[in-house]
Each structure stands twice: as C-alpha cells, then as structure tokens.
Short mmCIF file of C-alpha atoms in Angstrom, two decimals:
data_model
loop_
_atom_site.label_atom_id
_atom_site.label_comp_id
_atom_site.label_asym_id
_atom_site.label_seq_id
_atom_site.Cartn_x
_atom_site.Cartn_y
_atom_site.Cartn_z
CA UNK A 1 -19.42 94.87 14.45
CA UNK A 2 -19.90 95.56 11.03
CA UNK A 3 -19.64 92.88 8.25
CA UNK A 4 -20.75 92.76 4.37
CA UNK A 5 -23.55 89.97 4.04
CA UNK A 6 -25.96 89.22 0.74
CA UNK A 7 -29.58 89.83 1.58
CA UNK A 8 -32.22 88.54 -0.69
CA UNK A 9 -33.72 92.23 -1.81
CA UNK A 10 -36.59 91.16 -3.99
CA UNK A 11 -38.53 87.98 -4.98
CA UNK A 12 -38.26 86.79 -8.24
CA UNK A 13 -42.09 86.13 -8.61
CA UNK A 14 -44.32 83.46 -10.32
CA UNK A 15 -42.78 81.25 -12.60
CA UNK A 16 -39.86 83.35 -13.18
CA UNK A 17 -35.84 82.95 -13.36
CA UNK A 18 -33.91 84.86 -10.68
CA UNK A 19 -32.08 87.55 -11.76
CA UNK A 20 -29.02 89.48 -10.30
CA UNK A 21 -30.84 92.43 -8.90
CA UNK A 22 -32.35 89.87 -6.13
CA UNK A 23 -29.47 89.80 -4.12
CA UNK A 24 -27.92 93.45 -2.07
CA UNK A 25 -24.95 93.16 -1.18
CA UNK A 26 -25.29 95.57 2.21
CA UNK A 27 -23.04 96.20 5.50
CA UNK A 28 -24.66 93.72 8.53
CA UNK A 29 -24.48 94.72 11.90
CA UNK A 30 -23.60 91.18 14.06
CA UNK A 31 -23.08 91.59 17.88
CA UNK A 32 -20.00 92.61 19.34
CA UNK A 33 -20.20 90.35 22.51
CA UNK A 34 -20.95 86.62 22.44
CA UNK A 35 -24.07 85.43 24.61
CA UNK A 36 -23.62 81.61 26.15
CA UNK A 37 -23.82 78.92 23.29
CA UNK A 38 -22.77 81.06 20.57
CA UNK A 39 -19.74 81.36 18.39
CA UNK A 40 -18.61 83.65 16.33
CA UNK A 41 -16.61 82.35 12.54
CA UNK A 42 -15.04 83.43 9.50
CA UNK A 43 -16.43 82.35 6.32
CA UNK A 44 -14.57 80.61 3.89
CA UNK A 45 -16.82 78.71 1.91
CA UNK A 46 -20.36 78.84 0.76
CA UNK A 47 -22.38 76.72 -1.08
CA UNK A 48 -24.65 76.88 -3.77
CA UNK A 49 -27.53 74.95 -4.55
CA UNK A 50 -30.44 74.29 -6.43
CA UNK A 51 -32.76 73.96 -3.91
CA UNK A 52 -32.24 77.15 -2.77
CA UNK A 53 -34.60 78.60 -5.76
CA UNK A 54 -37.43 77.10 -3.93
CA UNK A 55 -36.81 79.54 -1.22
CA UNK A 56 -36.78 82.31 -2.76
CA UNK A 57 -40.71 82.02 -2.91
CA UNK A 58 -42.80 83.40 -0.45
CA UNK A 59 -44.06 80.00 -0.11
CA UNK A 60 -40.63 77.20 -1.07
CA UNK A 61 -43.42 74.28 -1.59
CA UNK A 62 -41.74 71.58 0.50
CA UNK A 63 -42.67 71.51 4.20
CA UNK A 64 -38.67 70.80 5.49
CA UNK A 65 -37.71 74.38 3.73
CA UNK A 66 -38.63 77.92 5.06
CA UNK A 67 -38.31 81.01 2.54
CA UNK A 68 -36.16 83.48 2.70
CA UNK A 69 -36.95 86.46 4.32
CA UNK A 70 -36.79 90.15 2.28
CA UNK A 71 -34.11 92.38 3.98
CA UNK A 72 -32.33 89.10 6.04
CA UNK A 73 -29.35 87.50 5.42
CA UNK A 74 -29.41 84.57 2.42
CA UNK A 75 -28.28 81.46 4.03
CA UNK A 76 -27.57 77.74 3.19
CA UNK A 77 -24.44 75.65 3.50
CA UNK A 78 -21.06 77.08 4.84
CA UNK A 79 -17.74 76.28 6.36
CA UNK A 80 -15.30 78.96 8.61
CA UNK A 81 -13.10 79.10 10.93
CA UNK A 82 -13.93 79.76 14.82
CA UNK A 83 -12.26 83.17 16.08
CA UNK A 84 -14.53 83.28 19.18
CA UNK A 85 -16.10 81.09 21.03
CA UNK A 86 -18.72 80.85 23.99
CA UNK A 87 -19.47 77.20 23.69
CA UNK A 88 -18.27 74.28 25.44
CA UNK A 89 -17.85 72.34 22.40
CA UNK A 90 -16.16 74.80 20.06
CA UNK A 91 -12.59 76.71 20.46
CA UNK A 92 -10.94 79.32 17.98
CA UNK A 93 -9.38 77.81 15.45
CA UNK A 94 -11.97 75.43 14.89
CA UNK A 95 -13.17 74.37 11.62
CA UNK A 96 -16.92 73.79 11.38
CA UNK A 97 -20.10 73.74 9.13
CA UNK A 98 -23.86 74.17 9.05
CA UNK A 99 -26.85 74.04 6.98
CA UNK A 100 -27.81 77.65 8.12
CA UNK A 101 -24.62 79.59 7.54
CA UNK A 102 -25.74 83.55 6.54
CA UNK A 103 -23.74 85.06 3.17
CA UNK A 104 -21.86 86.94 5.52
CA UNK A 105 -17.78 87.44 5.92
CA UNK A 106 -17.93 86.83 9.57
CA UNK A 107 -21.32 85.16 11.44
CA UNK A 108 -22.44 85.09 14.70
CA UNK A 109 -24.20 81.78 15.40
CA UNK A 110 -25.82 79.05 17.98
CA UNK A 111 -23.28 76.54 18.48
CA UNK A 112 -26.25 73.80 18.34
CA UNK A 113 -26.42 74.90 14.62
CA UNK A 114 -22.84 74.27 14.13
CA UNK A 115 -20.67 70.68 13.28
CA UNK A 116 -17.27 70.95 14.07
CA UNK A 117 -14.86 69.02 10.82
CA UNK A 118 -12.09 67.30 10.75
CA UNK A 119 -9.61 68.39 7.83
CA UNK A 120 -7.89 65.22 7.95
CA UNK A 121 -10.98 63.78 6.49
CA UNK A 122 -10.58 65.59 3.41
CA UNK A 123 -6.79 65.89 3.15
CA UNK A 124 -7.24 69.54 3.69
CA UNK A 125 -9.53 70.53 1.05
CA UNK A 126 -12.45 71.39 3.52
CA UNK A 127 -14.97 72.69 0.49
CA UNK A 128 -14.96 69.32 0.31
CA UNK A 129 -17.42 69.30 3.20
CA UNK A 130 -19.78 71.08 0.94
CA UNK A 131 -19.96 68.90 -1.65
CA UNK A 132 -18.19 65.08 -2.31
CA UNK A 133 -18.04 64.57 1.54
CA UNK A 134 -21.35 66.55 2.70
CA UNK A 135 -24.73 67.22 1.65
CA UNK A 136 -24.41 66.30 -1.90
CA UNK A 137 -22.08 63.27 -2.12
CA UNK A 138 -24.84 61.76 1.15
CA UNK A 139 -27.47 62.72 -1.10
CA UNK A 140 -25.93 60.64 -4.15
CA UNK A 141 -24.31 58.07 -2.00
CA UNK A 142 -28.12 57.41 0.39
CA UNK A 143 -30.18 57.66 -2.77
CA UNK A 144 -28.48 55.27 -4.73
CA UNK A 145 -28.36 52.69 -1.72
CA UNK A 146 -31.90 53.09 -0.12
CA UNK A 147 -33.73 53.66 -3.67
CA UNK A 148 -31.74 52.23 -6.42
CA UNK A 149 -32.00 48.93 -5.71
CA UNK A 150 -28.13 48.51 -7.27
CA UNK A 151 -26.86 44.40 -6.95
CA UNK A 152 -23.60 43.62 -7.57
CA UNK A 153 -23.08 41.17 -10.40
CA UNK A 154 -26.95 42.02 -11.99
CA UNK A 155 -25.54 43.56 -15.10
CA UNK A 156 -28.00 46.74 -14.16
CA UNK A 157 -27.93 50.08 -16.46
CA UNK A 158 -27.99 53.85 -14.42
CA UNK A 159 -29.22 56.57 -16.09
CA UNK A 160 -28.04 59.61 -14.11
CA UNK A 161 -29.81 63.18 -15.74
CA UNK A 162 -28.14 66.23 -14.25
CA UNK A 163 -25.02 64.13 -14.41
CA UNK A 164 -21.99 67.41 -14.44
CA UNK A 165 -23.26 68.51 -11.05
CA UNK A 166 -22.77 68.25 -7.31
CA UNK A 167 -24.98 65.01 -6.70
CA UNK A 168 -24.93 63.89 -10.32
CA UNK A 169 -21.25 63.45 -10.66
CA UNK A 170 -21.43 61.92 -7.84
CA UNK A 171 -24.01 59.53 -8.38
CA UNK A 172 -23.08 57.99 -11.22
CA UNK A 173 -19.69 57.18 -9.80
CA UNK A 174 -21.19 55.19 -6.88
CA UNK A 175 -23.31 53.56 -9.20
CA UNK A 176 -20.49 51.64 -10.52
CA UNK A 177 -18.78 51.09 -6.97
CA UNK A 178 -21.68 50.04 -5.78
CA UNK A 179 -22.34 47.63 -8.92
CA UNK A 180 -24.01 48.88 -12.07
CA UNK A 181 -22.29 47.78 -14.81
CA UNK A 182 -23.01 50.94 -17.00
CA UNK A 183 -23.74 54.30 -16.33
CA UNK A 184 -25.04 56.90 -18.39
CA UNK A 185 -24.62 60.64 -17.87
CA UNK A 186 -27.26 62.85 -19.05
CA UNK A 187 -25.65 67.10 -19.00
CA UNK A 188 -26.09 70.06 -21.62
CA UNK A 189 -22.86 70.81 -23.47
CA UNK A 190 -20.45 68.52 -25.06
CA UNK A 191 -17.98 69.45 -22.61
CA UNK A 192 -19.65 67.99 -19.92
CA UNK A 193 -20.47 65.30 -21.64
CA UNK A 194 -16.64 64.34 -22.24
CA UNK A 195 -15.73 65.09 -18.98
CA UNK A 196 -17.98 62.74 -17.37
CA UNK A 197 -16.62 59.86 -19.41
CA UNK A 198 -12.71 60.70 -19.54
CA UNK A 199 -12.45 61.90 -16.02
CA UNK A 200 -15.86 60.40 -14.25
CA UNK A 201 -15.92 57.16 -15.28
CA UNK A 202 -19.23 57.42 -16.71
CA UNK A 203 -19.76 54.52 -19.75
CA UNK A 204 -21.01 57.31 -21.80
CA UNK A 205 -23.11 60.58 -21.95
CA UNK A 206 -25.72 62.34 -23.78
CA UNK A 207 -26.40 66.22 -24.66
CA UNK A 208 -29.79 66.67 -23.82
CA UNK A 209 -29.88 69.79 -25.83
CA UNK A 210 -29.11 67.84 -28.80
CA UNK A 211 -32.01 67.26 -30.70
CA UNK A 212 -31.23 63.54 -31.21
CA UNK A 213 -31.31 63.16 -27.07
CA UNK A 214 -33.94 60.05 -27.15
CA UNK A 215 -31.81 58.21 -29.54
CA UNK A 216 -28.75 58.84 -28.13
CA UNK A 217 -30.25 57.72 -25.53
CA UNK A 218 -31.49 53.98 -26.51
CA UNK A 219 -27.90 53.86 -28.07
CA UNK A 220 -26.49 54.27 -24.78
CA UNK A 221 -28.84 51.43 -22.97
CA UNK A 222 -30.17 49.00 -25.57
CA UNK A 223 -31.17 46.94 -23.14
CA UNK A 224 -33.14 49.85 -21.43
CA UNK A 225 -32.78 51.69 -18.01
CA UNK A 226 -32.56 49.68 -14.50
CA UNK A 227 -32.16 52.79 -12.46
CA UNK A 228 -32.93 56.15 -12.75
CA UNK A 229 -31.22 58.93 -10.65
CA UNK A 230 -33.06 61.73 -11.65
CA UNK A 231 -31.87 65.40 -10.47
CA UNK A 232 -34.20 67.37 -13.10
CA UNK A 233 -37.61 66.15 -14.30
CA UNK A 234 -39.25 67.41 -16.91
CA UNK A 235 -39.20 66.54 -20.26
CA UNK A 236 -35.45 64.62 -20.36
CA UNK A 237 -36.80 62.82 -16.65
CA UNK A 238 -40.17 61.47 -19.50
CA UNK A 239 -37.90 60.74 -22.24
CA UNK A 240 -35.82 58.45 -19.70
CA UNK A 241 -39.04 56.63 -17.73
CA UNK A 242 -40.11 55.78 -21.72
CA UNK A 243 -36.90 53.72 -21.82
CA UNK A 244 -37.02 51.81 -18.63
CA UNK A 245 -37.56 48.26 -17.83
CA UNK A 246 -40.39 46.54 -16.00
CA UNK A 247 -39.63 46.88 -12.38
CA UNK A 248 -37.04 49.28 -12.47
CA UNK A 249 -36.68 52.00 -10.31
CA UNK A 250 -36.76 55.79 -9.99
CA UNK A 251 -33.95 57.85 -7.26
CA UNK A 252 -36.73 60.92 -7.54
CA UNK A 253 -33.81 63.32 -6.00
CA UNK A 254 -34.24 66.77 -7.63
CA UNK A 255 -36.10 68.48 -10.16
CA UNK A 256 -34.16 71.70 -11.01
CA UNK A 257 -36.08 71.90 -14.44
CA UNK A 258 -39.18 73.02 -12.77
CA UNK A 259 -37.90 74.98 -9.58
CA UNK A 260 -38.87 78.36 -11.90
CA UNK A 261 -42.50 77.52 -11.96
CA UNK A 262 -44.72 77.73 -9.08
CA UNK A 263 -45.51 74.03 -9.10
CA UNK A 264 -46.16 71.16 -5.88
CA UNK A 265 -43.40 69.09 -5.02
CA UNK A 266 -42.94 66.58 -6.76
CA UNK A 267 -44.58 68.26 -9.95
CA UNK A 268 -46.93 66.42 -11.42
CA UNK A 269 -46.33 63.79 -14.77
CA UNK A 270 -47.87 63.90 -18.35
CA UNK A 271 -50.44 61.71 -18.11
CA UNK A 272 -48.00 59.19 -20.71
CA UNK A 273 -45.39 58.88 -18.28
CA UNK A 274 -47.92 57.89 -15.38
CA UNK A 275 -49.12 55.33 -17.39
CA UNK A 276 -45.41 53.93 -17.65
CA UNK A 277 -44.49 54.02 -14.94
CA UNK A 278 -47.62 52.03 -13.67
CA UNK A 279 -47.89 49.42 -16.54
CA UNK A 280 -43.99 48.59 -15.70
CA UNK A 281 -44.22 48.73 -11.93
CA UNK A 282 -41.98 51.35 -11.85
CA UNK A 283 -41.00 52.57 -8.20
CA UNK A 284 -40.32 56.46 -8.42
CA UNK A 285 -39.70 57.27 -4.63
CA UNK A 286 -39.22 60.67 -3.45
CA UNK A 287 -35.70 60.51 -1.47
CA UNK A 288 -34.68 63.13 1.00
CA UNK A 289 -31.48 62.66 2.66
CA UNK A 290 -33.09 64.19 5.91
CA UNK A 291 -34.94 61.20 6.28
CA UNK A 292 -31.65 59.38 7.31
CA UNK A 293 -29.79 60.93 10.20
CA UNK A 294 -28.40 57.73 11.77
CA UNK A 295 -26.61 56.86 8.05
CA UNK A 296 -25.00 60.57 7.70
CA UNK A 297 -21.73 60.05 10.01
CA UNK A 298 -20.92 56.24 8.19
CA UNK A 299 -21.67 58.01 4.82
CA UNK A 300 -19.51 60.63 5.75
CA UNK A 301 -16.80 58.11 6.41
CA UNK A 302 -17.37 56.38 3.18
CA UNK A 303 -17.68 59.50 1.05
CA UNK A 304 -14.30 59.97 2.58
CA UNK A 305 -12.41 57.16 2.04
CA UNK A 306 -13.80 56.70 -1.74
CA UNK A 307 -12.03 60.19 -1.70
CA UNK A 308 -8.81 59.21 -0.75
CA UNK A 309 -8.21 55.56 -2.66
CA UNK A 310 -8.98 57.92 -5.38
CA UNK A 311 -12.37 55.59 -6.25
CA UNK A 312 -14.29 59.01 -6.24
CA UNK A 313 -13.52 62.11 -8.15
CA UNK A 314 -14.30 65.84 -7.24
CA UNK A 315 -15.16 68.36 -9.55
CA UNK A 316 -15.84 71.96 -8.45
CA UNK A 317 -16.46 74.94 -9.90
CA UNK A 318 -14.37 78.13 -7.67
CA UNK A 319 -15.83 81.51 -7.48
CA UNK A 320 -13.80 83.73 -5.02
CA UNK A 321 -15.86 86.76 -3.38
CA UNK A 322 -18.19 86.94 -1.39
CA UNK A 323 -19.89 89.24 -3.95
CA UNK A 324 -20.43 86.94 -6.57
CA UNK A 325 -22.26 84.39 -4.71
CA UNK A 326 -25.59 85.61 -6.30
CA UNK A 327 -24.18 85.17 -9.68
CA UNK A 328 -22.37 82.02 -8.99
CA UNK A 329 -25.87 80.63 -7.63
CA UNK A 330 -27.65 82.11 -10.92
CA UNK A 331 -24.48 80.80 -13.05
CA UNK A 332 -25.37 76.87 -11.30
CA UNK A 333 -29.17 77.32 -11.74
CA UNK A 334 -28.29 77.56 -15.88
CA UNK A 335 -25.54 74.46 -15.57
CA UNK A 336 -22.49 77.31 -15.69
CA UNK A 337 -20.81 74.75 -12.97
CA UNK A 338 -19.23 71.37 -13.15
CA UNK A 339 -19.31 69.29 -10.04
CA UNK A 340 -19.96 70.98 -7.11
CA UNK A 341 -20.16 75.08 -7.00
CA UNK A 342 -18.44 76.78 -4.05
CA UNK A 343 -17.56 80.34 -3.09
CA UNK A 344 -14.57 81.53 -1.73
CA UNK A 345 -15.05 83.64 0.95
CA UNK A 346 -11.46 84.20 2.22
CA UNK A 347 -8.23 81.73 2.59
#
C-alpha cells in the first residue's frame, strides 16, 4: 500500500536553524497485510514540538531521545483512527495515540506502541490528546507539582517564560489553581502578551523582545520571583534567576532558545547566573515528565476535568495538511503558534 509520509531528507547541521528543504514529502510503501500485534490507522492529528529539533542531529544530546534517521519517516506525537486491526486490544474504529506516530496519512504500527483514547474525555476534541490533556498539559501540570514547590495561601509569584505555547499556557494556568497568587507570562509579540492576560488568566505579561524586558519585568514581581517555569533558557531564563528570591525554585522544563546550537543538555550558565543561583539556594531541577509514569493516568484525569469546569483554557494553533507539517514545526520553532500546534491530517 502506498501512502504520502514526510521523511527528514537532510540535517540541518551545527548550530543551525532548520529550514524547509529538510523535510520530502515522498510516497511510503506500508504493508498490505497485518502481522499479529499490529494495527493499521488513519492519521488525523500530528503534533509538533520543540523537542523534536534535538533530533534532527545526528546525535539529539539527551539519552531518552534517538535522532532521526535520513530517508525514514519523521515521527513524534499522533492520534488516528483504527481501520484494521490484528491486536487483541484494539478494533476499527478505535481512537488511539502514541509517542512514535510516523508523518504518514495511514501507519502501520505495534499495538504495544499504541494507547487507545477515550473522546468523552475531551468532549470530542481529541487534538486535545496532543496537547492540554497529553504530553504537554502532564508536562506543565507534573512540573509545577513535583518542582515548583506551589502552597496554597503563600502569596508565591510564577514567572512562566515561553508562556503562549503548549506547556507554557498551560503552566501558568495551574499555577494559579494550584495556588500562586500571581503569574507572569513571559512571550514575544504584544499579541501574545494580551492574550495570556484577557483569555489565560495570566496577572500580566512581558515582551521579551522589548528592550525594556528586565524592567518590565521587576514591575511585574516587585517582590521578586518564587517560581520559575522556564521553557527557554538563555538570556530571558538569566534575566529571570537575577530577580528571584532566596530559596526559590527553578521548573528547568525546556530550553528552546538553545536547541539550534550544538550544546549538552542542560546548556551550561554564565558564570553570573551560577553564582545566583548558589548564593540564594536556588533549586533549578531538570524535570522530565518520563520520570513519572505512575502520575500520567491521574494527570490525565485532572488535565481533563480542569478542561471541562472550564478552569483550564486551550489554545491551538490548526494547520490542515499533511504537507505543511514541516513548516508548521519550523513556524512553532520561531513562536508562529499560540498554545498548542497541531496538524490536521484528515477529519
């Protein structure tokens, strides 16, 4: 059987941005006959991410990611639709994810790698599984309760950078319902910025662009930064550890800032911000949602019902085509999204 899948045709090299010409669209040969354990599923979303830089890199720098392969499939998050099935625990008609799902219209795959959803979860809106009630909203949701140290009633300030995307809008909403008093969103247009505040429920926000970013800042905390939830590093993620209190405490979540430059994970900190951090007793733990298996199903449930008593808003940002998932990944890497960033496969 013949179906159109995105490939990754070149590497975008040493500490360079990935341009368009790295993904081929090509016609992918998938078996015509099912072996035992597999399935075989429509697509109808994919997702997007930043980490997914890293592996375009011969080597991704993190021991829990492989690189892409030249000529293969690109794959990542996904959701379809069962048509065929040759596993006991799927039938067609099913609706189901996985972290491996190929850029392809149709996939053949192990029914091990495979969850199956329920819709009723989401009222429907199964994308949702890809972002506010998956990887992302567990990511903001885990990190914020196993690293932030958040008490209700403590009066405590969250600084959230990366604050219009998938885990950052996120985050800074269950900051508050999980008992900051304020929480600051840190994006790059004005836009964003209002958004987050009018629609988010963010106290305020800052344009990091702007050129007035570490005074806008301290006008947004005067009393300085309890918790950090930081999704970029880099210069804003310094700026931010300058303004935090003693004992405070860093959500080290993402760094898409550096993912361009062939750099360790976590990259290393200006020698002023080390000193901060250890003259404050400032924890900055690396947090990987991996690390928690046993909290992803009640997450899951939370994320969900947060969802539905409306305590928890979605934001995504639709591109339809399979296609245009290598632009709609390059269009997230430069903040062209708000909330989460999904492709539409097919209805």
């Amino acid at each position: 059987m013949i179906v159109q899948g995105v490939v990754l045709h070149s590497r975008p090299g040493a500490d360079t941005e990935p341009v368009a010409e790295n993904f081929l669209l090509e016609d992918i040969n998938i078996a015509d006959d099912l072996t035992t354990g597999q399935v075989r599923a429509r697509t109808l979303y994919l997702s997007v991410d930043p980490y997914m830089r890293c592996r375009m890199n011969e080597d991704t720098g993190a021991e829990y990611m492989q690189p892409w392969q030249l000529g293969e499939p690109v794959d990542g998050g996904g959701v379809g639709v069962v048509q065929e099935s040759m596993h006991c625990d799927y039938v067609p008609g099913d609706f189901v994810t996985s972290m491996t799902w190929p850029w392809q219209t149709t996939v053949v795959i192990e029914g091990e790698l495979i969850q199956k959803l329920d819709s009723q979860l989401v009222d429907g809106h199964l994308s949702y599984f890809l972002g506010a009630v998956g990887m992302p909203g567990l990511t903001a949701l885990l990190g914020v309760k196993e690293k932030g140290h958040v008490t209700q009633g403590a009066n405590q300030t969250m600084v959230v950078s990366g604050a219009a995307g998938a885990c950052g809008s996120l985050a800074g909403q269950i900051g508050h319902l999980e008992g900051c008093s304020r929480v600051v969103g840190i994006c790059g247009t004005d836009e964003k910025c209002s958004i987050l505040v009018k629609e988010l429920g963010f106290d305020s926000a800052v344009n990091y662009k702007k050129e007035t970013v570490e005074e806008d800042l301290r006008s947004c905390c005067p009393d300085g930064v309890d918790v950090y939830f930081d999704n970029v590093g880099g210069q804003i993620s310094d700026i931010v550890i300058s303004q935090m209190k003693p004992n405070s405490h860093v959500i080290l979540c993402g760094q898409i800032s550096q993912y361009n430059k062939m750099v360790p994970y976590p990259p290393p900190l200006p020698a002023a911000t080390e000193a901060v951090l250890k003259e404050r007793n400032i924890t900055r733990d690396r947090f990987l949602v991996l690390n928690y298996p046993d909290k992803n199903r009640p997450g899951i449930l939370q994320l969900s019902q947060w969802v539905k008593e409306g305590k928890l808003k979605v934001r995504e940002t639709v591109v339809k085509g399979l296609e245009n998932t290598g632009a709609a990944f390059l269009s997230m890497m430069k903040g062209g999204n708000i909330g989460k960033q999904i492709v539409q496969v097919s209805e």
